CSV table of C-alpha atoms and ligand atoms in Angstrom, one decimal:
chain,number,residue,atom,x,y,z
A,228,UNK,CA,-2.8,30.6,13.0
A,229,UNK,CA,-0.5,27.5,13.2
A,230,UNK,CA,-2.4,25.7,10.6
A,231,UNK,CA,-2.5,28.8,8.2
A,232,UNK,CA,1.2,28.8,8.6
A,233,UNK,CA,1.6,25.1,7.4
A,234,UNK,CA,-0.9,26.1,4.4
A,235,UNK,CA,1.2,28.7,3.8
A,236,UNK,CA,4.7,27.2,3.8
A,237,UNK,CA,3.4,24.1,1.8
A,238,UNK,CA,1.7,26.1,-0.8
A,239,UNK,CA,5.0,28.1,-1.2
A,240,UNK,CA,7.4,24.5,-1.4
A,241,UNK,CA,4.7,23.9,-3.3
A,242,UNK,CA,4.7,26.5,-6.0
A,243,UNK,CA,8.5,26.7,-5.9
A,244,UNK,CA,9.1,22.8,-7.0
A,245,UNK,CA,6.4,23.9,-10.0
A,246,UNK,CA,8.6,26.4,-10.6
A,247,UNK,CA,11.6,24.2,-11.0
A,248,UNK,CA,10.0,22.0,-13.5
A,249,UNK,CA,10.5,22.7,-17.2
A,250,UNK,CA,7.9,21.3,-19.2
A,251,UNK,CA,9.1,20.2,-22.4
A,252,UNK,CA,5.5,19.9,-23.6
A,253,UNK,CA,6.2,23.5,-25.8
A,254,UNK,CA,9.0,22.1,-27.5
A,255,UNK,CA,7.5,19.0,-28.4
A,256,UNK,CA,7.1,19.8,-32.0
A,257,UNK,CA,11.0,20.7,-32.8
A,258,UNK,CA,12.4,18.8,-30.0
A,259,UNK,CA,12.2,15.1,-31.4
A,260,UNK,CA,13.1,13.8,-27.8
A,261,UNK,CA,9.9,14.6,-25.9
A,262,UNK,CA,8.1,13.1,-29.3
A,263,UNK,CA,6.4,10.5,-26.4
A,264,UNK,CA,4.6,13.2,-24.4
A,265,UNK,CA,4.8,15.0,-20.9
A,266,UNK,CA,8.4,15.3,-20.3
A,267,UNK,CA,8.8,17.4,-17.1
A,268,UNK,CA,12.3,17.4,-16.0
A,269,UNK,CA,14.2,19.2,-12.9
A,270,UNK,CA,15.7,22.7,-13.8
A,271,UNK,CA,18.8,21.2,-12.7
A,272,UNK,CA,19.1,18.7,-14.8
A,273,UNK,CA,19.5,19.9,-17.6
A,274,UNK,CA,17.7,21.6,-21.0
A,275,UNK,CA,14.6,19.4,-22.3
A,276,UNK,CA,16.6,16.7,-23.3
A,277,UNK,CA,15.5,13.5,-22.2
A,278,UNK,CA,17.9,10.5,-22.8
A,279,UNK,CA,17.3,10.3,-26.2
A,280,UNK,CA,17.8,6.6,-26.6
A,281,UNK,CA,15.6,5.6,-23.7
A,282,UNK,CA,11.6,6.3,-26.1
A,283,UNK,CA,10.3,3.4,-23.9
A,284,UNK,CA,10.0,0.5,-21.4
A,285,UNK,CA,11.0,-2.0,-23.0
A,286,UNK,CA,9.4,-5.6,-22.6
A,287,UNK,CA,10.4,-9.0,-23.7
A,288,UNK,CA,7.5,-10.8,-26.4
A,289,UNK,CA,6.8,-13.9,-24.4
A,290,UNK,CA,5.3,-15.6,-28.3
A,291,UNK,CA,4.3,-18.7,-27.0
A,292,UNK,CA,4.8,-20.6,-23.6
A,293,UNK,CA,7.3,-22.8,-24.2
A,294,UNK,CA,9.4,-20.7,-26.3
A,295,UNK,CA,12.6,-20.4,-26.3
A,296,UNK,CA,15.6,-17.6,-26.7
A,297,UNK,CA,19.4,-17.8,-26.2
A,298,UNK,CA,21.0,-14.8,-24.8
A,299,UNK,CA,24.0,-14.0,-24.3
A,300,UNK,CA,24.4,-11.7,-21.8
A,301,UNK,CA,28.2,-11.5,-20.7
A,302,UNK,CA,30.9,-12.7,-22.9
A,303,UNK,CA,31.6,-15.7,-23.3
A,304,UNK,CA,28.0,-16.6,-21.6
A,305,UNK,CA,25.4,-17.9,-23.3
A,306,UNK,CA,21.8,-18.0,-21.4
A,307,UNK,CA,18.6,-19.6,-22.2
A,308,UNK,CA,15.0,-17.9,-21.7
A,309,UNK,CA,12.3,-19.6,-21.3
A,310,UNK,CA,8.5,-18.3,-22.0
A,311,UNK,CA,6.4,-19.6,-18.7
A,312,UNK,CA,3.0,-17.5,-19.3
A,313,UNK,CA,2.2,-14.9,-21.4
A,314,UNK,CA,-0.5,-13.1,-19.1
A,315,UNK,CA,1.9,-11.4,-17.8
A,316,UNK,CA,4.9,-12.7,-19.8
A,317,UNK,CA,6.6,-14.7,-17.6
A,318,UNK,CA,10.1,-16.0,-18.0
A,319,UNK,CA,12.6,-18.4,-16.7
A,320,UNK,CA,16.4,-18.3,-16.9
A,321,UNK,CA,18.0,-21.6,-15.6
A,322,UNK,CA,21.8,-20.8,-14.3
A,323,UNK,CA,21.3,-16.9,-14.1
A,324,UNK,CA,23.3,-17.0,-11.2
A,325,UNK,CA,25.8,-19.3,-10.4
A,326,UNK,CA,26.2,-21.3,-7.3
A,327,UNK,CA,28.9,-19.3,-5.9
A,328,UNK,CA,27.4,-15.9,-6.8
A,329,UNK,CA,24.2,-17.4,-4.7
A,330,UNK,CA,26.5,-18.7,-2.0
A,331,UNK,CA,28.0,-15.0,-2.0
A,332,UNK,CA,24.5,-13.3,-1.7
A,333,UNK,CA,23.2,-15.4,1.2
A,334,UNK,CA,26.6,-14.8,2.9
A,335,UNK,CA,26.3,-11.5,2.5
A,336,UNK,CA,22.6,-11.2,3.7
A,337,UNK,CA,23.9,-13.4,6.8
A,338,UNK,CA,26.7,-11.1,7.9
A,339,UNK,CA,24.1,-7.8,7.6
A,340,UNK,CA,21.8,-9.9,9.7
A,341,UNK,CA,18.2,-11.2,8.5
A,342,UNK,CA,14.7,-9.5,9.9
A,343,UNK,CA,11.9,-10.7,10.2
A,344,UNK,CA,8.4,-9.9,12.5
A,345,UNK,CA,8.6,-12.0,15.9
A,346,UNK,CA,5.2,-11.9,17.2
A,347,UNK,CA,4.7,-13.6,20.4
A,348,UNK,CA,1.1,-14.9,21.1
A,349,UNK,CA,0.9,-16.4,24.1
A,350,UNK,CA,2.4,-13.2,26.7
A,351,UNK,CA,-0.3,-11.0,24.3
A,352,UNK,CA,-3.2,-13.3,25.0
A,353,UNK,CA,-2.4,-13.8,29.1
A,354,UNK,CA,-2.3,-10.4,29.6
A,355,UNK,CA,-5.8,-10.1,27.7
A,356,UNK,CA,-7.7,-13.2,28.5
A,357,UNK,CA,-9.1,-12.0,31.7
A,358,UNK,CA,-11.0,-9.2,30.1
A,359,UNK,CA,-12.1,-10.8,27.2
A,360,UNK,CA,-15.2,-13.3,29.2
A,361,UNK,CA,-18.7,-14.2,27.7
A,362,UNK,CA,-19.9,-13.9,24.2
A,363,UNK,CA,-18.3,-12.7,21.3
A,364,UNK,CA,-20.6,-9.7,19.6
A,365,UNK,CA,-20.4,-11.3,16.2
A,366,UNK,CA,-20.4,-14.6,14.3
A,367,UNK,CA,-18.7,-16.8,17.4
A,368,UNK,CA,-21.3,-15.3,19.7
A,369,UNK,CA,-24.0,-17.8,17.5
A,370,UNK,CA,-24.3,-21.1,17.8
A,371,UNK,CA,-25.8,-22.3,14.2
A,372,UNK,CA,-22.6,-20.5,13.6
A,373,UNK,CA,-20.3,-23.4,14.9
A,374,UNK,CA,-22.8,-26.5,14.6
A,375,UNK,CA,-22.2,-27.1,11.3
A,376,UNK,CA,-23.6,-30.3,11.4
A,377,UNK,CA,-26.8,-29.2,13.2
A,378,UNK,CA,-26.5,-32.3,15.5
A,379,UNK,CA,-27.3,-29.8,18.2
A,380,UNK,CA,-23.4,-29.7,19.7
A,381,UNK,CA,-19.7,-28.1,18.8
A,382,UNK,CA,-17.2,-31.0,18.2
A,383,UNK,CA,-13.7,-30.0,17.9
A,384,UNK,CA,-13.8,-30.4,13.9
A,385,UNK,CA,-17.0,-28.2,13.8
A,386,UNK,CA,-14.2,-25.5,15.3
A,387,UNK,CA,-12.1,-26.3,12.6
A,388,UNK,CA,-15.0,-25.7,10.0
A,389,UNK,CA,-16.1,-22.3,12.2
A,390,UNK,CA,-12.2,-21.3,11.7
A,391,UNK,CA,-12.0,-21.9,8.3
A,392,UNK,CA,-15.5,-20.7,7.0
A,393,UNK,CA,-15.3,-17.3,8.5
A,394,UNK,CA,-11.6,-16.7,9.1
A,395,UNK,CA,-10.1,-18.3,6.4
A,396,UNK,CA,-8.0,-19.6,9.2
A,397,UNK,CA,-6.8,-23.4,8.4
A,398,UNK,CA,-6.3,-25.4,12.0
A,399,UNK,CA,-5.2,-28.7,12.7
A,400,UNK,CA,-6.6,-30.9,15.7
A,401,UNK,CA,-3.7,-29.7,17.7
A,402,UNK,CA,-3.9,-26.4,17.3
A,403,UNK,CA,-8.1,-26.6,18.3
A,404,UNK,CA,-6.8,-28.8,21.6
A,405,UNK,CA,-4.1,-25.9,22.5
A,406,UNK,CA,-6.6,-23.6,22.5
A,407,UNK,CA,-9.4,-25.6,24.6
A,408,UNK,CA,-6.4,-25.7,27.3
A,409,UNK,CA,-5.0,-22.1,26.6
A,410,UNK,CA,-8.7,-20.9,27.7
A,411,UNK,CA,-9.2,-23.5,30.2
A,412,UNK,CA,-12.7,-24.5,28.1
A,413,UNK,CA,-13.9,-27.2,30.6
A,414,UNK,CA,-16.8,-27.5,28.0
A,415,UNK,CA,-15.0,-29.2,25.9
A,416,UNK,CA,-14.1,-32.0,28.8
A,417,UNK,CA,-16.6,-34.9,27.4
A,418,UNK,CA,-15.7,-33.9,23.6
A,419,UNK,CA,-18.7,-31.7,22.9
A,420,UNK,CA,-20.6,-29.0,23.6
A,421,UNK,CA,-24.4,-28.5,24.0
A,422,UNK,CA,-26.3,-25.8,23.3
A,423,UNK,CA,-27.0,-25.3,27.5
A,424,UNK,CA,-23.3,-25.2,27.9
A,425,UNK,CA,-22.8,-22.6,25.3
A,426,UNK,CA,-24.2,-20.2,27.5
A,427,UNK,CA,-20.4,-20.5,29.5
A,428,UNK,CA,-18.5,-20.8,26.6
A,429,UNK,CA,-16.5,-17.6,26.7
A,430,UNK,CA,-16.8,-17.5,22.9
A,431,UNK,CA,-15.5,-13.7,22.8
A,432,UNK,CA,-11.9,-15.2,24.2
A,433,UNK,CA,-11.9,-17.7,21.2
A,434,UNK,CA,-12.5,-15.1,18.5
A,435,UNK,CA,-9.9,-12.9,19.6
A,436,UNK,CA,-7.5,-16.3,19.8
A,437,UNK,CA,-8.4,-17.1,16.2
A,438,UNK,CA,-7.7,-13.8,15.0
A,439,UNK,CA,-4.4,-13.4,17.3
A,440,UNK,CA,-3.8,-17.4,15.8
A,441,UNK,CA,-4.2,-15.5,12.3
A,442,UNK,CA,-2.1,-12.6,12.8
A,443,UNK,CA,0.7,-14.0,14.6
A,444,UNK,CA,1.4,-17.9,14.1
A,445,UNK,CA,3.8,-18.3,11.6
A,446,UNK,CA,1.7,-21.0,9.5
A,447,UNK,CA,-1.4,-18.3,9.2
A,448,UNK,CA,0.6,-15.2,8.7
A,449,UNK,CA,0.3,-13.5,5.1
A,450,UNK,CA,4.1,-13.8,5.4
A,451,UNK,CA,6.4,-15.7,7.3
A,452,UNK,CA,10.0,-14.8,6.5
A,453,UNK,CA,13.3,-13.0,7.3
A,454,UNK,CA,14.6,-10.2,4.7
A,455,UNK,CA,17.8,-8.3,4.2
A,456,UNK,CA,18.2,-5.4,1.7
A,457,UNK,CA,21.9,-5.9,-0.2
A,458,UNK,CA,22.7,-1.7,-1.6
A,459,UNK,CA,23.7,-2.5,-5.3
A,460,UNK,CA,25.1,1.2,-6.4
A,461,UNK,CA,28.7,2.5,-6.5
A,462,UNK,CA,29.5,1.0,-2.9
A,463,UNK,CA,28.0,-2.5,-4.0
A,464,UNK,CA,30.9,-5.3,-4.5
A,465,UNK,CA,31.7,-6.9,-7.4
A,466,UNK,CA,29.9,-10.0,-7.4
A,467,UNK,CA,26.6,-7.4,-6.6
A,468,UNK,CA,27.7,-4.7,-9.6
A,469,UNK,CA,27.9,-7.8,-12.3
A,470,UNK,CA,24.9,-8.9,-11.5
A,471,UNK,CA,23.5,-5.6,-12.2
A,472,UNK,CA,25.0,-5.8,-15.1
A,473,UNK,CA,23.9,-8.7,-16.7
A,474,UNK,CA,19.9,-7.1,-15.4
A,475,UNK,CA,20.7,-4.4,-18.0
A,476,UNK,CA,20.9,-7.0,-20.4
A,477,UNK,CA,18.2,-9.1,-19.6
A,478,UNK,CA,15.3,-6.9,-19.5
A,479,UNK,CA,16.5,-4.3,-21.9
A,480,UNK,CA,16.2,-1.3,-19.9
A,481,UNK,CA,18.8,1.4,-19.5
A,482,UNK,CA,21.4,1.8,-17.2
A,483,UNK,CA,19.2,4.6,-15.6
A,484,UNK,CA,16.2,2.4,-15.0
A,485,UNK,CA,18.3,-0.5,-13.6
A,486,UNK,CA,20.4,1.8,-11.1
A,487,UNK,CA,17.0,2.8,-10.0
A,488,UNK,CA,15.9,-0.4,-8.7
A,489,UNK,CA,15.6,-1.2,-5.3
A,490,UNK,CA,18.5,-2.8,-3.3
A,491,UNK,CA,18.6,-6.5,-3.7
A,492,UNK,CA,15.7,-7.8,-1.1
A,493,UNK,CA,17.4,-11.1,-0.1
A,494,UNK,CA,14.7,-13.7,1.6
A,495,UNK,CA,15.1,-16.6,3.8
A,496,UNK,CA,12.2,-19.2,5.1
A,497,UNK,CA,12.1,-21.7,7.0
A,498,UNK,CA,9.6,-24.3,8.2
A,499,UNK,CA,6.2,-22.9,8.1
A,500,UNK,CA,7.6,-19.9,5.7
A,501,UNK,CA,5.5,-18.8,2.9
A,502,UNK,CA,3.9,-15.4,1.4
A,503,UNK,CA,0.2,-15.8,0.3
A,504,UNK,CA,-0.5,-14.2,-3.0
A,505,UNK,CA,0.0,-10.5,-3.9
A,506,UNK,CA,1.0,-8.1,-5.9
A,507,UNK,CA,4.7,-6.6,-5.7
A,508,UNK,CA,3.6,-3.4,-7.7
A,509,UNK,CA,0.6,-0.9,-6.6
A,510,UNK,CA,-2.3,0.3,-9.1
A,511,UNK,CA,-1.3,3.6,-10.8
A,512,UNK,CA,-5.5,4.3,-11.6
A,513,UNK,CA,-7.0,5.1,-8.3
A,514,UNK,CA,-3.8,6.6,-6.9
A,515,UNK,CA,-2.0,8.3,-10.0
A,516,UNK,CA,-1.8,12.0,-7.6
A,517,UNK,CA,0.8,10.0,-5.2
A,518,UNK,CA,3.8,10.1,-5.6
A,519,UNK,CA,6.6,6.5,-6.7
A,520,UNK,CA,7.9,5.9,-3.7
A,521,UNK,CA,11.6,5.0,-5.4
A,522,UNK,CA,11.4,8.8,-6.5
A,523,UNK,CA,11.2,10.3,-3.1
A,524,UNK,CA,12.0,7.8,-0.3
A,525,UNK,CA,11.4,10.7,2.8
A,526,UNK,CA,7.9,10.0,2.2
A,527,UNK,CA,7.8,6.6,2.7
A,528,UNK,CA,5.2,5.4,3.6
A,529,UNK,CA,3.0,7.9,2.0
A,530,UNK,CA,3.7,6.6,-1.0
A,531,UNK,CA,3.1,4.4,-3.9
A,532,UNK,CA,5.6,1.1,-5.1
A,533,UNK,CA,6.0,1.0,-8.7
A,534,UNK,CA,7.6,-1.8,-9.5
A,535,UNK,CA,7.7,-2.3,-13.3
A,536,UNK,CA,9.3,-5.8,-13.3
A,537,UNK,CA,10.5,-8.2,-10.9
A,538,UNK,CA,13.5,-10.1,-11.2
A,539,UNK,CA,13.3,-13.5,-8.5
A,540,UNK,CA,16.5,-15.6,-7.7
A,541,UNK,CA,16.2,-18.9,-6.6
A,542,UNK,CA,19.7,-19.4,-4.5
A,543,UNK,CA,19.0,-22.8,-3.3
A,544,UNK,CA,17.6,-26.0,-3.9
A,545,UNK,CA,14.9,-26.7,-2.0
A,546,UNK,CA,13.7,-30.0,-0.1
A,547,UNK,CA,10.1,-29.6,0.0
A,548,UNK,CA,7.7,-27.5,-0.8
A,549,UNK,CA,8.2,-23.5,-1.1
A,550,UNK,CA,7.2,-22.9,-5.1
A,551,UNK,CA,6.4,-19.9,-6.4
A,552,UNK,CA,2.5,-19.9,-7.6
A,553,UNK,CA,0.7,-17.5,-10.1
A,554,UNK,CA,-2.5,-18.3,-9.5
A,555,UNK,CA,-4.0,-16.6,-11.9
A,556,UNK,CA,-1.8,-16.5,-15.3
A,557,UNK,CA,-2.9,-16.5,-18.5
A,558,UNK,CA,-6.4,-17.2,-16.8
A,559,UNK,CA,-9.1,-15.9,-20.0
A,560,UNK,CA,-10.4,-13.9,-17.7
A,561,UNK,CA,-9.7,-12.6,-14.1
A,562,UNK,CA,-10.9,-9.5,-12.0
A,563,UNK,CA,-9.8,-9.1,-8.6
A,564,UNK,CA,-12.6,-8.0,-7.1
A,565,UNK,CA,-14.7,-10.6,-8.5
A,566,UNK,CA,-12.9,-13.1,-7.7
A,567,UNK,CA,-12.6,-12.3,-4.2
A,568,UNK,CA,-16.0,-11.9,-4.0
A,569,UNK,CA,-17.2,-14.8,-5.5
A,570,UNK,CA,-14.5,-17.4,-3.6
A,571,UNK,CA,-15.9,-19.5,-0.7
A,572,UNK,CA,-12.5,-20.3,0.3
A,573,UNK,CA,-9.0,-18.2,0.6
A,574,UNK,CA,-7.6,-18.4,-2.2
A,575,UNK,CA,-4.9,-16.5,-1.8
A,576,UNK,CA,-3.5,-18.6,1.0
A,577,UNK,CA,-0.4,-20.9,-0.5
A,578,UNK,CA,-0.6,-22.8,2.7
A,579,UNK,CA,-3.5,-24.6,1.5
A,580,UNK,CA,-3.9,-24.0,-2.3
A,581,UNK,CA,-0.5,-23.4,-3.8
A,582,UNK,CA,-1.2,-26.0,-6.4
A,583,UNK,CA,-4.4,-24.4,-7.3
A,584,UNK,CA,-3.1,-21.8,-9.4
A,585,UNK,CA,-2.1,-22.0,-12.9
A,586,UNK,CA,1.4,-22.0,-12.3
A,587,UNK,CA,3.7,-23.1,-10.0
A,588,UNK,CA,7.4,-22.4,-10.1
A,589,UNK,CA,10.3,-24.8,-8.6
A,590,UNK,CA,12.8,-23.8,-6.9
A,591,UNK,CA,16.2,-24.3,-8.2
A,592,UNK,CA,19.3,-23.0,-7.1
A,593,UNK,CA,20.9,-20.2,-9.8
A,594,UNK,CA,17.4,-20.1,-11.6
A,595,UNK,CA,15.8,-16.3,-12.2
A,596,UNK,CA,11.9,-15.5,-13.4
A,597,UNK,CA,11.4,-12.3,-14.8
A,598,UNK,CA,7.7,-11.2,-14.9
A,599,UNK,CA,5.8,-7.9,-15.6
A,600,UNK,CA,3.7,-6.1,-13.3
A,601,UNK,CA,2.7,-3.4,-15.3
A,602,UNK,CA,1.9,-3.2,-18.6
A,603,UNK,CA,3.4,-0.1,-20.8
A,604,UNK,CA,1.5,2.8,-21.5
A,605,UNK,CA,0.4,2.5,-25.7
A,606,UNK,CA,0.7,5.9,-26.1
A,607,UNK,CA,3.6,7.1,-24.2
A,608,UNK,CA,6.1,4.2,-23.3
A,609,UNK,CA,6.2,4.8,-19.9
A,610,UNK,CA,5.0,3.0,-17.3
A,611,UNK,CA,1.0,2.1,-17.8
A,612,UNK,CA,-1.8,0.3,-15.6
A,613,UNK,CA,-0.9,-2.5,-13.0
A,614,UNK,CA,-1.1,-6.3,-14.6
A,615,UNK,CA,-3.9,-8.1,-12.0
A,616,UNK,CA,-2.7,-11.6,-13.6
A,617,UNK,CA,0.2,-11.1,-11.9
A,618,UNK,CA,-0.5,-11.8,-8.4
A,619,UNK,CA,1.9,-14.4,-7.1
A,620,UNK,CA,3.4,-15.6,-4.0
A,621,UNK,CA,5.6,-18.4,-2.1
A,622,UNK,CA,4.0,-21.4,-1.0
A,623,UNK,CA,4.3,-23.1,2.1
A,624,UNK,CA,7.9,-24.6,3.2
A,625,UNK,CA,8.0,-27.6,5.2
A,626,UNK,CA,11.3,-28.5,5.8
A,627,UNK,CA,14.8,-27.3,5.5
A,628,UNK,CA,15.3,-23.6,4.5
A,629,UNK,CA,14.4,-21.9,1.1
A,630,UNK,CA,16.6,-18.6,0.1
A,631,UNK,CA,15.3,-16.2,-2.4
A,632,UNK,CA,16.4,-12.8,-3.7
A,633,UNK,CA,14.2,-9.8,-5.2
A,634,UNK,CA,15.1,-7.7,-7.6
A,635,UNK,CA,12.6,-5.1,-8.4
A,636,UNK,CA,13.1,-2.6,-11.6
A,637,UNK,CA,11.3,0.6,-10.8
A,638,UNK,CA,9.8,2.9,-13.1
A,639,UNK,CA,7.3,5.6,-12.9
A,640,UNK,CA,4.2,6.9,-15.1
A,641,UNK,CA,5.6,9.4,-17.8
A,642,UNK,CA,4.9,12.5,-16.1
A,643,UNK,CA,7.3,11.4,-13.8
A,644,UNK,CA,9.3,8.8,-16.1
A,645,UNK,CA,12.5,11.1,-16.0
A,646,UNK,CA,12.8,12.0,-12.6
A,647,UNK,CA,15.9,10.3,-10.9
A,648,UNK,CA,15.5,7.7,-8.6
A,649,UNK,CA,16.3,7.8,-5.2
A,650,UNK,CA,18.1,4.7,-5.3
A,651,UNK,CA,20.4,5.5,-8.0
A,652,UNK,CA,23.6,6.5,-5.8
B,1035,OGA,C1,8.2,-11.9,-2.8
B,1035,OGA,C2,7.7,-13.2,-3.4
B,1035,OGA,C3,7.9,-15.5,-3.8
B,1035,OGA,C4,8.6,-16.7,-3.4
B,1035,OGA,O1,9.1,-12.0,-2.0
B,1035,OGA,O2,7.7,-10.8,-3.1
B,1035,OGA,O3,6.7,-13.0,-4.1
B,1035,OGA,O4,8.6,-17.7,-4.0
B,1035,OGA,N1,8.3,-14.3,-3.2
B,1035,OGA,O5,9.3,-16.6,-2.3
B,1036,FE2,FE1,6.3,-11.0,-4.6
């Protein structure tokens, strides 16, 4: 009864939002405006017509790498952008911010408070440790497994190997010898272990340390940072509702679009900090029935993040380390899938192969990088297919502190192209 109920109320929201829509497929003909397609539009705002001078996304020609264009973007401003990759054109903008507008950003971001995930391993693992005795089920319950050497014992590098080979998990020495007195493995006392004293080696207990070592130490995590989200609407400040404007003018995109872009992420990391490679956009293909998550943000996280663009400050300079790598720009040829398949090591993390990729990005306080991580749809201008050469991330930090900011440009497929963004107040 309860569950017709539900079936019932949801088919009737249902219904009623179909209701409200006003296809302005019918008028396509006379009405010039909806000459790109599917323009379904809310009853309530207004009669089929679409802002007339927004026909599509609009996306800067990276021509060559190297290339370079002066813009000027506020008066009395001139900028210079620079063409990093072209697969997915990639651009740089030395001085996009100055250094007190990145001083004023970070200041704000510290009086809102940072947040990050504090994970702490060590209570977790005391309170399991006791149930977790004897073999592990899987790989760590074979020996071959962790004699790499086939010497016929496990030295402490061979645990290093074992970690890396089927964990991706990168160790150092002192990491292996925490563990080995974390777990109290007294078969480790003379340096190695034999195949007879195997049998004791609670090798169950180390799997689950690895993985916890994976999950939850800041130098293995897929991220290790803080975040705060700055509003950039009407209540934003001045320094937040420039910047907003000079966006407009960089990417081209209406005022509409660029209100509906996220608030300002603002990131911090310190030593340890990175974010292995990803993707800040989701693919539209396999999931085109859900819904942009910037159109509707009550159903977070049932939803889809369509970023279009992304917009990076840099808002310090950095002592070492913490690039930005693209892995796999302007690559001739690159398939996710394949790739992961066919890698023998991680490379997504950017603790260990940041300088692998194709690019790599320097920080630099006031710098921007603009990148694509969609391409637009040929035939109606809106948003199209997800761009897989634009995986990125940040690479390992190991000293001092590294500030970043986000600024992502949403946008939706066309069938939803016109619909208002929840971020736009
Ligand atoms: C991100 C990101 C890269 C960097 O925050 O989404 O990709 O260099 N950051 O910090
Ligand atoms: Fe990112």
């Amino acid at each position: 009864m309860h569950m017709f109920l539900t079936y019932v109320v949801v088919t009737f929201v249902v219904t009623l939002r179909q209701a409200m829509l006003v296809s302005c497929d019918s008028q396509k003909r006379q009405d010039k405006s909806c000459e790109n397609g599917v323009c379904f539009r809310e009853e309530d705002q207004g009669p089929c017509k679409p802002d007339d001078d927004e026909p599509r996304l609009f996306r800067w020609d990276p021509i060559k790498i190297g290339h370079t264009r002066e813009l000027k973007l506020e008066t009395g401003r001139k900028f210079k952008m620079i063409t990093l990759a072209s697969k997915p054109p990639l651009f740089e903008i030395p001085d996009f911010l100055s250094g007190s507008e990145c001083k004023h950003i970070i200041n704000l971001a510290n009086t809102i408070g940072l947040r990050g995930s504090d994970l702490h391993l060590d209570n977790d693992l005391d309170q399991r440790k006791d149930f977790l005795r004897g073999h592990a089920s899987g790989r760590a319950g074979d020996f071959a497994n962790w004699d790499k050497n086939r010497d016929g014992t496990i030295r402490r590098d061979e645990v290093i190997d074992f970690a890396e080979s089927y964990k991706f998990l990168y160790l150092d020495p002192m990491e292996v010898d925490d563990m080995i007195i974390k777990l109290n493995l007294t078969e480790f006392d003379d340096d190695y272990v034999t195949l007879q004293e195997f049998s004791t080696l609670p090798t169950a207990a180390m799997d689950e340390y690895l993985n916890d070592i994976k999950e939850k130490h800041p130098a293995h995590r897929e991220r290790f940072s803080q975040q705060a989200w700055l509003l950039q609407g009407k209540t934003a400040d001045d320094v937040l509702k420039r910047l907003r404007k000079r966006v407009a003018k960089l990417t081209r995109l209406s005022d509409r679009i660029v209100r509906g872009g996220e608030p300002l992420q603002v990131v911090k990391y310190e030593a340890n900090g990175h974010y292995n490679a990803h993707y800040d956009s989701q693919y539209q293909a396999n999931m085109s029935h859900v819904k942009c998550c910037h159109l509707d943000l009550s159903l977070l996280p049932n939803c889809r993040v369509c970023r279009y663009a992304t917009i990076l400050y840099y808002l310090n300079d950095v002592e070492d380390g913490g690039e930005t790598a693209f892995p796999v720009v302007d690559k001739p040829k690159f398939d996710k899938k394949t790739y992961i398949e066919s890698m023998s090591e991680d490379k997504f993390n950017l603790m260990q192969y940041c300088y692998d990729g194709n690019l790599v990005v320097a920080p630099k306080r006031g710098k921007a990088i603009l990148w694509y991580n969609h391409f637009v749809d040929e035939e109606t201008g809106w948003m199209g297919e997800m761009d897989e050469y634009a995986l990125h991330g940040g690479c390992g930090l190991w000293s001092g502190v590294k500030w970043i900011a986000n600024n992502w440009i949403t946008s939706a497929d066309a069938r939803w192209a016109h619909y208002k963004s929840d971020h736009d107040v």
